[in-house]
Tab-separated table of C-alpha atoms in Angstrom:
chain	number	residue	atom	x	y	z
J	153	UNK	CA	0.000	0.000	0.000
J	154	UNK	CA	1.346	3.610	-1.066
J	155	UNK	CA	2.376	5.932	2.096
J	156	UNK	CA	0.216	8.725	0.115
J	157	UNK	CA	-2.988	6.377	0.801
J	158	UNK	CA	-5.310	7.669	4.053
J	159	UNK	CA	-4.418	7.010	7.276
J	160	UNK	CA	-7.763	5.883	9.121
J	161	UNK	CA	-7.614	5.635	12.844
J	162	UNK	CA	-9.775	3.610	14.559
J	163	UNK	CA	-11.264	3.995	18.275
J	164	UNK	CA	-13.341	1.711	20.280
J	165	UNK	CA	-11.823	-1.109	18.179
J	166	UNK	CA	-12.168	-3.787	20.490
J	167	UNK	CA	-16.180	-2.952	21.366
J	168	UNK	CA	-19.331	-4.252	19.665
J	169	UNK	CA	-18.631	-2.069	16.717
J	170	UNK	CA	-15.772	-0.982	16.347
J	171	UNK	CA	-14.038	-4.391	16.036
J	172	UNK	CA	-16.376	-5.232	13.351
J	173	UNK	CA	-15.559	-2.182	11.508
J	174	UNK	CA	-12.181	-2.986	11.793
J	175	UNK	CA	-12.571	-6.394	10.413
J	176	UNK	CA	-14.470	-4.805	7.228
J	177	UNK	CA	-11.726	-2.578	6.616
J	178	UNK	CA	-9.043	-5.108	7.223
J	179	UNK	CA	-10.498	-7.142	3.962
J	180	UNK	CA	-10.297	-4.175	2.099
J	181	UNK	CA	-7.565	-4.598	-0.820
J	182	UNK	CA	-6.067	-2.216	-3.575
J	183	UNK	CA	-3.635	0.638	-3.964
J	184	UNK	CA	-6.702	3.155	-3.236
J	185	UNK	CA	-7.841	1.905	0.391
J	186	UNK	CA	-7.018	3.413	3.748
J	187	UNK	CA	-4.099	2.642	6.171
J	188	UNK	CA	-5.383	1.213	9.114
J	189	UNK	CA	-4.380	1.844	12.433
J	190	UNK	CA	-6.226	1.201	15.891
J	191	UNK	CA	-5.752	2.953	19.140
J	192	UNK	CA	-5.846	0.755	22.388
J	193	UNK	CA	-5.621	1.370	26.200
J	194	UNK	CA	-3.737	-1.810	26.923
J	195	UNK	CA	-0.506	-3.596	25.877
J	196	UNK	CA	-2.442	-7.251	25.436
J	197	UNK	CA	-4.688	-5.527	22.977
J	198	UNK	CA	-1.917	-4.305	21.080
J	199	UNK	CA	-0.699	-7.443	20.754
J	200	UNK	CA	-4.308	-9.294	19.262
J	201	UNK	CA	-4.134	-6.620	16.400
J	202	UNK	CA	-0.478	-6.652	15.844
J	203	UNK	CA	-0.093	-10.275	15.786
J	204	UNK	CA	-2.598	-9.285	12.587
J	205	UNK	CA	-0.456	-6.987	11.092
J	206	UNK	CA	-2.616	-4.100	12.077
J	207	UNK	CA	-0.866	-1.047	13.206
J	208	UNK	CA	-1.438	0.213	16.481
J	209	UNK	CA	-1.020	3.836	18.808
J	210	UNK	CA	-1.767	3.657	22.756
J	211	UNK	CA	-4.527	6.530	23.307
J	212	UNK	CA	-6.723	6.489	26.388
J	213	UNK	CA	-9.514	8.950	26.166
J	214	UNK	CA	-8.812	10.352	29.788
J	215	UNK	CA	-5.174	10.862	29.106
J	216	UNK	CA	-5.084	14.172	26.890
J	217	UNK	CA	-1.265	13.667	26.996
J	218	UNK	CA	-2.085	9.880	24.867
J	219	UNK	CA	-3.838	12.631	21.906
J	220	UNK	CA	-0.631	14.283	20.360
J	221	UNK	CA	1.393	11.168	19.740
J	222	UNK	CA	-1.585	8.849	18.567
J	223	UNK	CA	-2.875	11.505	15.767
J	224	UNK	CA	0.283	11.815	14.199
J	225	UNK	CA	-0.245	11.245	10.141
J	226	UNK	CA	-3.734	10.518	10.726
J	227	UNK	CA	-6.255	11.838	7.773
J	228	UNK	CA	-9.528	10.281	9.227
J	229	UNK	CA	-10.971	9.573	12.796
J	230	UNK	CA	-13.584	7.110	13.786
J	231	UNK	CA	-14.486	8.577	17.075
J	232	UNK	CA	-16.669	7.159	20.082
J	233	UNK	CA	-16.444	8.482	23.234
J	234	UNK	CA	-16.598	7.056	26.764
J	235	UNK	CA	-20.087	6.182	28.757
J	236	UNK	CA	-19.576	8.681	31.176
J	237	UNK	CA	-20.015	12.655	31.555
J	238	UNK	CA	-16.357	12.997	30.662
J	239	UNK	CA	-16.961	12.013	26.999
J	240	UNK	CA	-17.716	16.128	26.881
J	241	UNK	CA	-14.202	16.852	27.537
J	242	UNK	CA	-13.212	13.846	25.882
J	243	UNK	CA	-14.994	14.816	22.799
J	244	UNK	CA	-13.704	18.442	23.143
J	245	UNK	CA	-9.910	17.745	23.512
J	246	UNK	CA	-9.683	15.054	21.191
J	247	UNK	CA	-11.415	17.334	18.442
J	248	UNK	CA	-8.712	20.031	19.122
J	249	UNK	CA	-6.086	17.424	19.554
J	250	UNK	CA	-7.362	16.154	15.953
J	251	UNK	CA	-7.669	19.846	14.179
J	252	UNK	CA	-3.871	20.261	15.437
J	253	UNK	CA	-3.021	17.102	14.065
J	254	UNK	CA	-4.304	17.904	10.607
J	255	UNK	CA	-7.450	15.230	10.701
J	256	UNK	CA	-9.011	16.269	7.779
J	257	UNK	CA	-12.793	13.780	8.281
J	258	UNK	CA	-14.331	12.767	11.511
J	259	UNK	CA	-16.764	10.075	12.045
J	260	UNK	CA	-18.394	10.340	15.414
J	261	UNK	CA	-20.949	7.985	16.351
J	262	UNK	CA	-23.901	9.736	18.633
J	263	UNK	CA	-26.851	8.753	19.855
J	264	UNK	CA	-30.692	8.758	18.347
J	265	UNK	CA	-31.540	11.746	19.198
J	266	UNK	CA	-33.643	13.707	16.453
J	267	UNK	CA	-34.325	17.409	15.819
J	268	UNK	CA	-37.466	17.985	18.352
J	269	UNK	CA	-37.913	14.886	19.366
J	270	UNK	CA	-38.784	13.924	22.661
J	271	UNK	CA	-34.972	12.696	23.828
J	272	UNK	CA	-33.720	15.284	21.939
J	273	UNK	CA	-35.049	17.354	25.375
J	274	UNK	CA	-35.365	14.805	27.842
J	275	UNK	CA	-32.744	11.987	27.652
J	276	UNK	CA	-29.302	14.031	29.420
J	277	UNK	CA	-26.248	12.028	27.794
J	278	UNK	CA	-28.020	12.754	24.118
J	279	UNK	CA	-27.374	16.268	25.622
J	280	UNK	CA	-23.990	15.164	25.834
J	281	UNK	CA	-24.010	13.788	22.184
J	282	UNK	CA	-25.471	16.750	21.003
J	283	UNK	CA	-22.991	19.040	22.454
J	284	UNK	CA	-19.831	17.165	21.376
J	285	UNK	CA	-21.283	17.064	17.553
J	286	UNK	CA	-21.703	20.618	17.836
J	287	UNK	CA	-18.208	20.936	18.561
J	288	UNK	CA	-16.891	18.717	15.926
J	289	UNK	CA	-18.959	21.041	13.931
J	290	UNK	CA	-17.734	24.146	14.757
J	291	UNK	CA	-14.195	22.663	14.386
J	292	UNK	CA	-13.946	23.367	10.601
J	293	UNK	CA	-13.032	19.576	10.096
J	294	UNK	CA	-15.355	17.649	7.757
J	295	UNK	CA	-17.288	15.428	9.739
J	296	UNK	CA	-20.457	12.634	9.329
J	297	UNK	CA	-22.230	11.725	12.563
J	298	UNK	CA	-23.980	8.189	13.044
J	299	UNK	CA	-26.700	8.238	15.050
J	300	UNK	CA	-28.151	4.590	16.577
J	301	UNK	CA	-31.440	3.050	18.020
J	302	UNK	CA	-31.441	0.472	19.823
J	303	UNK	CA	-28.659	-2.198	19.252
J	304	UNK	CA	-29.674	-5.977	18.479
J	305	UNK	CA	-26.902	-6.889	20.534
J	306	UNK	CA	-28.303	-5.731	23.518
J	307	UNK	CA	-30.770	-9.307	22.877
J	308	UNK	CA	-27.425	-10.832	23.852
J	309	UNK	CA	-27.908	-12.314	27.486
J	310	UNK	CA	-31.546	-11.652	27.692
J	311	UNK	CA	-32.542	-14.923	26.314
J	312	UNK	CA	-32.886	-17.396	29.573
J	313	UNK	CA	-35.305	-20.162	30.778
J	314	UNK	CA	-37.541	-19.334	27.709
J	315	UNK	CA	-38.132	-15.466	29.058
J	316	UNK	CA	-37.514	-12.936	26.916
J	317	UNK	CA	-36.209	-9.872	29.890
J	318	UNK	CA	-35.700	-6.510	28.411
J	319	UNK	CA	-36.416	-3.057	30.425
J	320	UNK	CA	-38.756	-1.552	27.251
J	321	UNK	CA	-42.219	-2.285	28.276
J	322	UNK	CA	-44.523	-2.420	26.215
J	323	UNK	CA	-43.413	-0.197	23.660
J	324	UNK	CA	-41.984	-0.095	20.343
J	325	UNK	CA	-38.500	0.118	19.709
J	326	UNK	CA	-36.366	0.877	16.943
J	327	UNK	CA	-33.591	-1.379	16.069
J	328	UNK	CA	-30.092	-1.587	14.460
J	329	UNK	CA	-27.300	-4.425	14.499
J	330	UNK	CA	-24.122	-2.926	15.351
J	331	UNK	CA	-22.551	-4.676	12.054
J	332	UNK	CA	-24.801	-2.279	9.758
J	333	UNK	CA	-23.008	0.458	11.871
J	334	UNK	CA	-19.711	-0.565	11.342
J	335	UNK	CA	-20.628	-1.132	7.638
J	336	UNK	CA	-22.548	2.605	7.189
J	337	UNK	CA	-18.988	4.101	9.411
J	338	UNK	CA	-16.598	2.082	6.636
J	339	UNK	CA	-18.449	3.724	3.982
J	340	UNK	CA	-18.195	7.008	5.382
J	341	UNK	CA	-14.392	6.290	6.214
J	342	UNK	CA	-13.468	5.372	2.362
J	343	UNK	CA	-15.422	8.242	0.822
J	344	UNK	CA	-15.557	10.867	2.733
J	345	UNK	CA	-16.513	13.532	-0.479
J	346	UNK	CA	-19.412	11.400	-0.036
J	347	UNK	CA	-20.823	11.457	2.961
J	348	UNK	CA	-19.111	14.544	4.583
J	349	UNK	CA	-22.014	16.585	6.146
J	350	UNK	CA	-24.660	14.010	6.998
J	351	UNK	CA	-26.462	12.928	9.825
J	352	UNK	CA	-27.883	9.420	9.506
J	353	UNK	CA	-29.891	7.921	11.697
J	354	UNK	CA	-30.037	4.392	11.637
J	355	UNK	CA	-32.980	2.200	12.713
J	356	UNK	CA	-33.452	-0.089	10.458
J	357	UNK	CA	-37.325	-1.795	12.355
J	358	UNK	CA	-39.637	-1.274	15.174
J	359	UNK	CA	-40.357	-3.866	17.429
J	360	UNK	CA	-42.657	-4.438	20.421
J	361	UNK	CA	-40.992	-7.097	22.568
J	362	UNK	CA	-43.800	-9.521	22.222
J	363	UNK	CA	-42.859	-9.371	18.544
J	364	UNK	CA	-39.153	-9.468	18.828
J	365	UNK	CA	-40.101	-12.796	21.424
J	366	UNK	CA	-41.885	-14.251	18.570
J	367	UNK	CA	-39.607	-14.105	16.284
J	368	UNK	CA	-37.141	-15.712	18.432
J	369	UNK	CA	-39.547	-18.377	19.464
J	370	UNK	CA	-39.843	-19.050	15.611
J	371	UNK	CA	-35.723	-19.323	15.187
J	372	UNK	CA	-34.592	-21.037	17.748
J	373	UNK	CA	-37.885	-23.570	17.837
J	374	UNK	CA	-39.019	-23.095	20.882
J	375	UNK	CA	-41.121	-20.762	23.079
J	376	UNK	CA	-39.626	-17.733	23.843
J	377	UNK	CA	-42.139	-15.402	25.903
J	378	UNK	CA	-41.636	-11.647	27.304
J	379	UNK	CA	-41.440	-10.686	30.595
J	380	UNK	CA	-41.288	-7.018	30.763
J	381	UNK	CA	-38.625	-5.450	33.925
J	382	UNK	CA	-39.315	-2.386	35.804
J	383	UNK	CA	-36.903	0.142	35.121
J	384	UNK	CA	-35.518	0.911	38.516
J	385	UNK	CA	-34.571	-2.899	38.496
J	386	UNK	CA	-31.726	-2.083	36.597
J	387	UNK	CA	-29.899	-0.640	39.667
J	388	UNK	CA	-30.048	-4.207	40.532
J	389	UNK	CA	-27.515	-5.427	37.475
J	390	UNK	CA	-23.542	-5.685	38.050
J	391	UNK	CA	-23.535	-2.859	35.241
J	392	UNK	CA	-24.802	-0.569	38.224
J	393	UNK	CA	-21.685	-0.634	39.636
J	394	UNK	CA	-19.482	-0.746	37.317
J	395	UNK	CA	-20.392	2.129	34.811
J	396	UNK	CA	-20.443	5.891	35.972
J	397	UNK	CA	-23.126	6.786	38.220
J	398	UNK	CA	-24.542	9.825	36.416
J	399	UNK	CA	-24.392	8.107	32.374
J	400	UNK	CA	-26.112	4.714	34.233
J	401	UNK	CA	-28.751	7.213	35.647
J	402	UNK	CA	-29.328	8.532	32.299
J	403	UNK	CA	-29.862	5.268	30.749
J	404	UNK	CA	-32.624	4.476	34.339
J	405	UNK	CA	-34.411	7.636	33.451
J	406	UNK	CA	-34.734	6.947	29.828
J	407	UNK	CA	-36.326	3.071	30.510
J	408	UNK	CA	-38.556	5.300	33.108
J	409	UNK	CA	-39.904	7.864	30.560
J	410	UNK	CA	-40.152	4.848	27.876
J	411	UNK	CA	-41.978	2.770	30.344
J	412	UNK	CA	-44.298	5.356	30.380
J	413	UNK	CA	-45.363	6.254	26.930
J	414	UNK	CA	-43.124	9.497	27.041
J	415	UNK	CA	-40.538	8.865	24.437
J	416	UNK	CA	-42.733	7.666	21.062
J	417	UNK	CA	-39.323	8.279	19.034
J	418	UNK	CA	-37.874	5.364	20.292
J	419	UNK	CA	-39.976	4.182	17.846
J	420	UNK	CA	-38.641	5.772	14.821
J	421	UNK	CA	-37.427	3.861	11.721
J	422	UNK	CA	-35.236	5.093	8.872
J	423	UNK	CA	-34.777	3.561	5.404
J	424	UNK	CA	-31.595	5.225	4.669
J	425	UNK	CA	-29.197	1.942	4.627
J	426	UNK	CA	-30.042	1.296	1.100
J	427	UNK	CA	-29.103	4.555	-0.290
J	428	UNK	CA	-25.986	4.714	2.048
J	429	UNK	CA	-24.948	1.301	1.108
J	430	UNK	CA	-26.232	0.455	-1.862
J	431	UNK	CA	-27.386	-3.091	0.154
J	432	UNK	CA	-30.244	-4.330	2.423
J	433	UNK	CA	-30.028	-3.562	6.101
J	434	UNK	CA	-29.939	-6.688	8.830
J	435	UNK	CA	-33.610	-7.361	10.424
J	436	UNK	CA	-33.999	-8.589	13.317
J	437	UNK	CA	-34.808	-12.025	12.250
J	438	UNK	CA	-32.008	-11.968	10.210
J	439	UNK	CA	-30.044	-11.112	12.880
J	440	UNK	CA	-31.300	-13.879	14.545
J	441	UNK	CA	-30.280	-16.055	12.306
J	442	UNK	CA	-27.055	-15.121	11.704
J	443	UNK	CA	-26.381	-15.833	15.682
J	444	UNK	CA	-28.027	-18.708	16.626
J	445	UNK	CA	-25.371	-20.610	18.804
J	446	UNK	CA	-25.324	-17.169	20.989
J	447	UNK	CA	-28.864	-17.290	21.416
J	448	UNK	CA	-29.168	-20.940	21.698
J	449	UNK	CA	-26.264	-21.160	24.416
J	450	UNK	CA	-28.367	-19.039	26.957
Protein backbone atom coordinates (compact mmCIF):
# COMPACT_ATOMS: atom_id res chain seq x y z
CA UNK A 1 0.00 0.00 0.00
CA UNK A 2 1.35 3.61 -1.07
CA UNK A 3 2.38 5.93 2.10
CA UNK A 4 0.22 8.73 0.11
CA UNK A 5 -2.99 6.38 0.80
CA UNK A 6 -5.31 7.67 4.05
CA UNK A 7 -4.42 7.01 7.28
CA UNK A 8 -7.76 5.88 9.12
CA UNK A 9 -7.61 5.64 12.84
CA UNK A 10 -9.78 3.61 14.56
CA UNK A 11 -11.26 4.00 18.27
CA UNK A 12 -13.34 1.71 20.28
CA UNK A 13 -11.82 -1.11 18.18
CA UNK A 14 -12.17 -3.79 20.49
CA UNK A 15 -16.18 -2.95 21.37
CA UNK A 16 -19.33 -4.25 19.66
CA UNK A 17 -18.63 -2.07 16.72
CA UNK A 18 -15.77 -0.98 16.35
CA UNK A 19 -14.04 -4.39 16.04
CA UNK A 20 -16.38 -5.23 13.35
CA UNK A 21 -15.56 -2.18 11.51
CA UNK A 22 -12.18 -2.99 11.79
CA UNK A 23 -12.57 -6.39 10.41
CA UNK A 24 -14.47 -4.81 7.23
CA UNK A 25 -11.73 -2.58 6.62
CA UNK A 26 -9.04 -5.11 7.22
CA UNK A 27 -10.50 -7.14 3.96
CA UNK A 28 -10.30 -4.18 2.10
CA UNK A 29 -7.56 -4.60 -0.82
CA UNK A 30 -6.07 -2.22 -3.57
CA UNK A 31 -3.63 0.64 -3.96
CA UNK A 32 -6.70 3.15 -3.24
CA UNK A 33 -7.84 1.91 0.39
CA UNK A 34 -7.02 3.41 3.75
CA UNK A 35 -4.10 2.64 6.17
CA UNK A 36 -5.38 1.21 9.11
CA UNK A 37 -4.38 1.84 12.43
CA UNK A 38 -6.23 1.20 15.89
CA UNK A 39 -5.75 2.95 19.14
CA UNK A 40 -5.85 0.76 22.39
CA UNK A 41 -5.62 1.37 26.20
CA UNK A 42 -3.74 -1.81 26.92
CA UNK A 43 -0.51 -3.60 25.88
CA UNK A 44 -2.44 -7.25 25.44
CA UNK A 45 -4.69 -5.53 22.98
CA UNK A 46 -1.92 -4.30 21.08
CA UNK A 47 -0.70 -7.44 20.75
CA UNK A 48 -4.31 -9.29 19.26
CA UNK A 49 -4.13 -6.62 16.40
CA UNK A 50 -0.48 -6.65 15.84
CA UNK A 51 -0.09 -10.28 15.79
CA UNK A 52 -2.60 -9.29 12.59
CA UNK A 53 -0.46 -6.99 11.09
CA UNK A 54 -2.62 -4.10 12.08
CA UNK A 55 -0.87 -1.05 13.21
CA UNK A 56 -1.44 0.21 16.48
CA UNK A 57 -1.02 3.84 18.81
CA UNK A 58 -1.77 3.66 22.76
CA UNK A 59 -4.53 6.53 23.31
CA UNK A 60 -6.72 6.49 26.39
CA UNK A 61 -9.51 8.95 26.17
CA UNK A 62 -8.81 10.35 29.79
CA UNK A 63 -5.17 10.86 29.11
CA UNK A 64 -5.08 14.17 26.89
CA UNK A 65 -1.26 13.67 27.00
CA UNK A 66 -2.08 9.88 24.87
CA UNK A 67 -3.84 12.63 21.91
CA UNK A 68 -0.63 14.28 20.36
CA UNK A 69 1.39 11.17 19.74
CA UNK A 70 -1.58 8.85 18.57
CA UNK A 71 -2.87 11.50 15.77
CA UNK A 72 0.28 11.81 14.20
CA UNK A 73 -0.24 11.25 10.14
CA UNK A 74 -3.73 10.52 10.73
CA UNK A 75 -6.26 11.84 7.77
CA UNK A 76 -9.53 10.28 9.23
CA UNK A 77 -10.97 9.57 12.80
CA UNK A 78 -13.58 7.11 13.79
CA UNK A 79 -14.49 8.58 17.07
CA UNK A 80 -16.67 7.16 20.08
CA UNK A 81 -16.44 8.48 23.23
CA UNK A 82 -16.60 7.06 26.76
CA UNK A 83 -20.09 6.18 28.76
CA UNK A 84 -19.58 8.68 31.18
CA UNK A 85 -20.01 12.65 31.56
CA UNK A 86 -16.36 13.00 30.66
CA UNK A 87 -16.96 12.01 27.00
CA UNK A 88 -17.72 16.13 26.88
CA UNK A 89 -14.20 16.85 27.54
CA UNK A 90 -13.21 13.85 25.88
CA UNK A 91 -14.99 14.82 22.80
CA UNK A 92 -13.70 18.44 23.14
CA UNK A 93 -9.91 17.75 23.51
CA UNK A 94 -9.68 15.05 21.19
CA UNK A 95 -11.41 17.33 18.44
CA UNK A 96 -8.71 20.03 19.12
CA UNK A 97 -6.09 17.42 19.55
CA UNK A 98 -7.36 16.15 15.95
CA UNK A 99 -7.67 19.85 14.18
CA UNK A 100 -3.87 20.26 15.44
CA UNK A 101 -3.02 17.10 14.06
CA UNK A 102 -4.30 17.90 10.61
CA UNK A 103 -7.45 15.23 10.70
CA UNK A 104 -9.01 16.27 7.78
CA UNK A 105 -12.79 13.78 8.28
CA UNK A 106 -14.33 12.77 11.51
CA UNK A 107 -16.76 10.08 12.04
CA UNK A 108 -18.39 10.34 15.41
CA UNK A 109 -20.95 7.98 16.35
CA UNK A 110 -23.90 9.74 18.63
CA UNK A 111 -26.85 8.75 19.86
CA UNK A 112 -30.69 8.76 18.35
CA UNK A 113 -31.54 11.75 19.20
CA UNK A 114 -33.64 13.71 16.45
CA UNK A 115 -34.32 17.41 15.82
CA UNK A 116 -37.47 17.98 18.35
CA UNK A 117 -37.91 14.89 19.37
CA UNK A 118 -38.78 13.92 22.66
CA UNK A 119 -34.97 12.70 23.83
CA UNK A 120 -33.72 15.28 21.94
CA UNK A 121 -35.05 17.35 25.37
CA UNK A 122 -35.36 14.80 27.84
CA UNK A 123 -32.74 11.99 27.65
CA UNK A 124 -29.30 14.03 29.42
CA UNK A 125 -26.25 12.03 27.79
CA UNK A 126 -28.02 12.75 24.12
CA UNK A 127 -27.37 16.27 25.62
CA UNK A 128 -23.99 15.16 25.83
CA UNK A 129 -24.01 13.79 22.18
CA UNK A 130 -25.47 16.75 21.00
CA UNK A 131 -22.99 19.04 22.45
CA UNK A 132 -19.83 17.16 21.38
CA UNK A 133 -21.28 17.06 17.55
CA UNK A 134 -21.70 20.62 17.84
CA UNK A 135 -18.21 20.94 18.56
CA UNK A 136 -16.89 18.72 15.93
CA UNK A 137 -18.96 21.04 13.93
CA UNK A 138 -17.73 24.15 14.76
CA UNK A 139 -14.19 22.66 14.39
CA UNK A 140 -13.95 23.37 10.60
CA UNK A 141 -13.03 19.58 10.10
CA UNK A 142 -15.36 17.65 7.76
CA UNK A 143 -17.29 15.43 9.74
CA UNK A 144 -20.46 12.63 9.33
CA UNK A 145 -22.23 11.72 12.56
CA UNK A 146 -23.98 8.19 13.04
CA UNK A 147 -26.70 8.24 15.05
CA UNK A 148 -28.15 4.59 16.58
CA UNK A 149 -31.44 3.05 18.02
CA UNK A 150 -31.44 0.47 19.82
CA UNK A 151 -28.66 -2.20 19.25
CA UNK A 152 -29.67 -5.98 18.48
CA UNK A 153 -26.90 -6.89 20.53
CA UNK A 154 -28.30 -5.73 23.52
CA UNK A 155 -30.77 -9.31 22.88
CA UNK A 156 -27.43 -10.83 23.85
CA UNK A 157 -27.91 -12.31 27.49
CA UNK A 158 -31.55 -11.65 27.69
CA UNK A 159 -32.54 -14.92 26.31
CA UNK A 160 -32.89 -17.40 29.57
CA UNK A 161 -35.31 -20.16 30.78
CA UNK A 162 -37.54 -19.33 27.71
CA UNK A 163 -38.13 -15.47 29.06
CA UNK A 164 -37.51 -12.94 26.92
CA UNK A 165 -36.21 -9.87 29.89
CA UNK A 166 -35.70 -6.51 28.41
CA UNK A 167 -36.42 -3.06 30.42
CA UNK A 168 -38.76 -1.55 27.25
CA UNK A 169 -42.22 -2.29 28.28
CA UNK A 170 -44.52 -2.42 26.22
CA UNK A 171 -43.41 -0.20 23.66
CA UNK A 172 -41.98 -0.10 20.34
CA UNK A 173 -38.50 0.12 19.71
CA UNK A 174 -36.37 0.88 16.94
CA UNK A 175 -33.59 -1.38 16.07
CA UNK A 176 -30.09 -1.59 14.46
CA UNK A 177 -27.30 -4.42 14.50
CA UNK A 178 -24.12 -2.93 15.35
CA UNK A 179 -22.55 -4.68 12.05
CA UNK A 180 -24.80 -2.28 9.76
CA UNK A 181 -23.01 0.46 11.87
CA UNK A 182 -19.71 -0.56 11.34
CA UNK A 183 -20.63 -1.13 7.64
CA UNK A 184 -22.55 2.61 7.19
CA UNK A 185 -18.99 4.10 9.41
CA UNK A 186 -16.60 2.08 6.64
CA UNK A 187 -18.45 3.72 3.98
CA UNK A 188 -18.19 7.01 5.38
CA UNK A 189 -14.39 6.29 6.21
CA UNK A 190 -13.47 5.37 2.36
CA UNK A 191 -15.42 8.24 0.82
CA UNK A 192 -15.56 10.87 2.73
CA UNK A 193 -16.51 13.53 -0.48
CA UNK A 194 -19.41 11.40 -0.04
CA UNK A 195 -20.82 11.46 2.96
CA UNK A 196 -19.11 14.54 4.58
CA UNK A 197 -22.01 16.59 6.15
CA UNK A 198 -24.66 14.01 7.00
CA UNK A 199 -26.46 12.93 9.83
CA UNK A 200 -27.88 9.42 9.51
CA UNK A 201 -29.89 7.92 11.70
CA UNK A 202 -30.04 4.39 11.64
CA UNK A 203 -32.98 2.20 12.71
CA UNK A 204 -33.45 -0.09 10.46
CA UNK A 205 -37.33 -1.80 12.36
CA UNK A 206 -39.64 -1.27 15.17
CA UNK A 207 -40.36 -3.87 17.43
CA UNK A 208 -42.66 -4.44 20.42
CA UNK A 209 -40.99 -7.10 22.57
CA UNK A 210 -43.80 -9.52 22.22
CA UNK A 211 -42.86 -9.37 18.54
CA UNK A 212 -39.15 -9.47 18.83
CA UNK A 213 -40.10 -12.80 21.42
CA UNK A 214 -41.88 -14.25 18.57
CA UNK A 215 -39.61 -14.11 16.28
CA UNK A 216 -37.14 -15.71 18.43
CA UNK A 217 -39.55 -18.38 19.46
CA UNK A 218 -39.84 -19.05 15.61
CA UNK A 219 -35.72 -19.32 15.19
CA UNK A 220 -34.59 -21.04 17.75
CA UNK A 221 -37.89 -23.57 17.84
CA UNK A 222 -39.02 -23.09 20.88
CA UNK A 223 -41.12 -20.76 23.08
CA UNK A 224 -39.63 -17.73 23.84
CA UNK A 225 -42.14 -15.40 25.90
CA UNK A 226 -41.64 -11.65 27.30
CA UNK A 227 -41.44 -10.69 30.60
CA UNK A 228 -41.29 -7.02 30.76
CA UNK A 229 -38.62 -5.45 33.93
CA UNK A 230 -39.32 -2.39 35.80
CA UNK A 231 -36.90 0.14 35.12
CA UNK A 232 -35.52 0.91 38.52
CA UNK A 233 -34.57 -2.90 38.50
CA UNK A 234 -31.73 -2.08 36.60
CA UNK A 235 -29.90 -0.64 39.67
CA UNK A 236 -30.05 -4.21 40.53
CA UNK A 237 -27.52 -5.43 37.47
CA UNK A 238 -23.54 -5.69 38.05
CA UNK A 239 -23.53 -2.86 35.24
CA UNK A 240 -24.80 -0.57 38.22
CA UNK A 241 -21.69 -0.63 39.64
CA UNK A 242 -19.48 -0.75 37.32
CA UNK A 243 -20.39 2.13 34.81
CA UNK A 244 -20.44 5.89 35.97
CA UNK A 245 -23.13 6.79 38.22
CA UNK A 246 -24.54 9.83 36.42
CA UNK A 247 -24.39 8.11 32.37
CA UNK A 248 -26.11 4.71 34.23
CA UNK A 249 -28.75 7.21 35.65
CA UNK A 250 -29.33 8.53 32.30
CA UNK A 251 -29.86 5.27 30.75
CA UNK A 252 -32.62 4.48 34.34
CA UNK A 253 -34.41 7.64 33.45
CA UNK A 254 -34.73 6.95 29.83
CA UNK A 255 -36.33 3.07 30.51
CA UNK A 256 -38.56 5.30 33.11
CA UNK A 257 -39.90 7.86 30.56
CA UNK A 258 -40.15 4.85 27.88
CA UNK A 259 -41.98 2.77 30.34
CA UNK A 260 -44.30 5.36 30.38
CA UNK A 261 -45.36 6.25 26.93
CA UNK A 262 -43.12 9.50 27.04
CA UNK A 263 -40.54 8.87 24.44
CA UNK A 264 -42.73 7.67 21.06
CA UNK A 265 -39.32 8.28 19.03
CA UNK A 266 -37.87 5.36 20.29
CA UNK A 267 -39.98 4.18 17.85
CA UNK A 268 -38.64 5.77 14.82
CA UNK A 269 -37.43 3.86 11.72
CA UNK A 270 -35.24 5.09 8.87
CA UNK A 271 -34.78 3.56 5.40
CA UNK A 272 -31.60 5.23 4.67
CA UNK A 273 -29.20 1.94 4.63
CA UNK A 274 -30.04 1.30 1.10
CA UNK A 275 -29.10 4.55 -0.29
CA UNK A 276 -25.99 4.71 2.05
CA UNK A 277 -24.95 1.30 1.11
CA UNK A 278 -26.23 0.46 -1.86
CA UNK A 279 -27.39 -3.09 0.15
CA UNK A 280 -30.24 -4.33 2.42
CA UNK A 281 -30.03 -3.56 6.10
CA UNK A 282 -29.94 -6.69 8.83
CA UNK A 283 -33.61 -7.36 10.42
CA UNK A 284 -34.00 -8.59 13.32
CA UNK A 285 -34.81 -12.02 12.25
CA UNK A 286 -32.01 -11.97 10.21
CA UNK A 287 -30.04 -11.11 12.88
CA UNK A 288 -31.30 -13.88 14.55
CA UNK A 289 -30.28 -16.06 12.31
CA UNK A 290 -27.05 -15.12 11.70
CA UNK A 291 -26.38 -15.83 15.68
CA UNK A 292 -28.03 -18.71 16.63
CA UNK A 293 -25.37 -20.61 18.80
CA UNK A 294 -25.32 -17.17 20.99
CA UNK A 295 -28.86 -17.29 21.42
CA UNK A 296 -29.17 -20.94 21.70
CA UNK A 297 -26.26 -21.16 24.42
CA UNK A 298 -28.37 -19.04 26.96
Amino acid sequence: MSPSNPVALILGATGRTGSQLVNLLEQDSGSDNLQLRVAVRKPEQAETFTNRGISTVHLELDQISTYEKALQGVQRLFMVTGYTVDMLSQGKNLTDAAKDAGVEYIVHVGTFHQPSRPQTKLIRHYIWHQLVETYIEASGIAWTHLLPNAFMQNFFGAVQDGKLRMFFGQERVGLVDCFDLARVAGAALRAPQKHAGQKYFLSVEALTMNEAAQILSEELGKAIAYEPLLASDLRKLPIGQTMEPAYFECIVRQMELLQAGQLPDFADVYHNIPQILGEQPTLFRDFVRNNLAAFESS
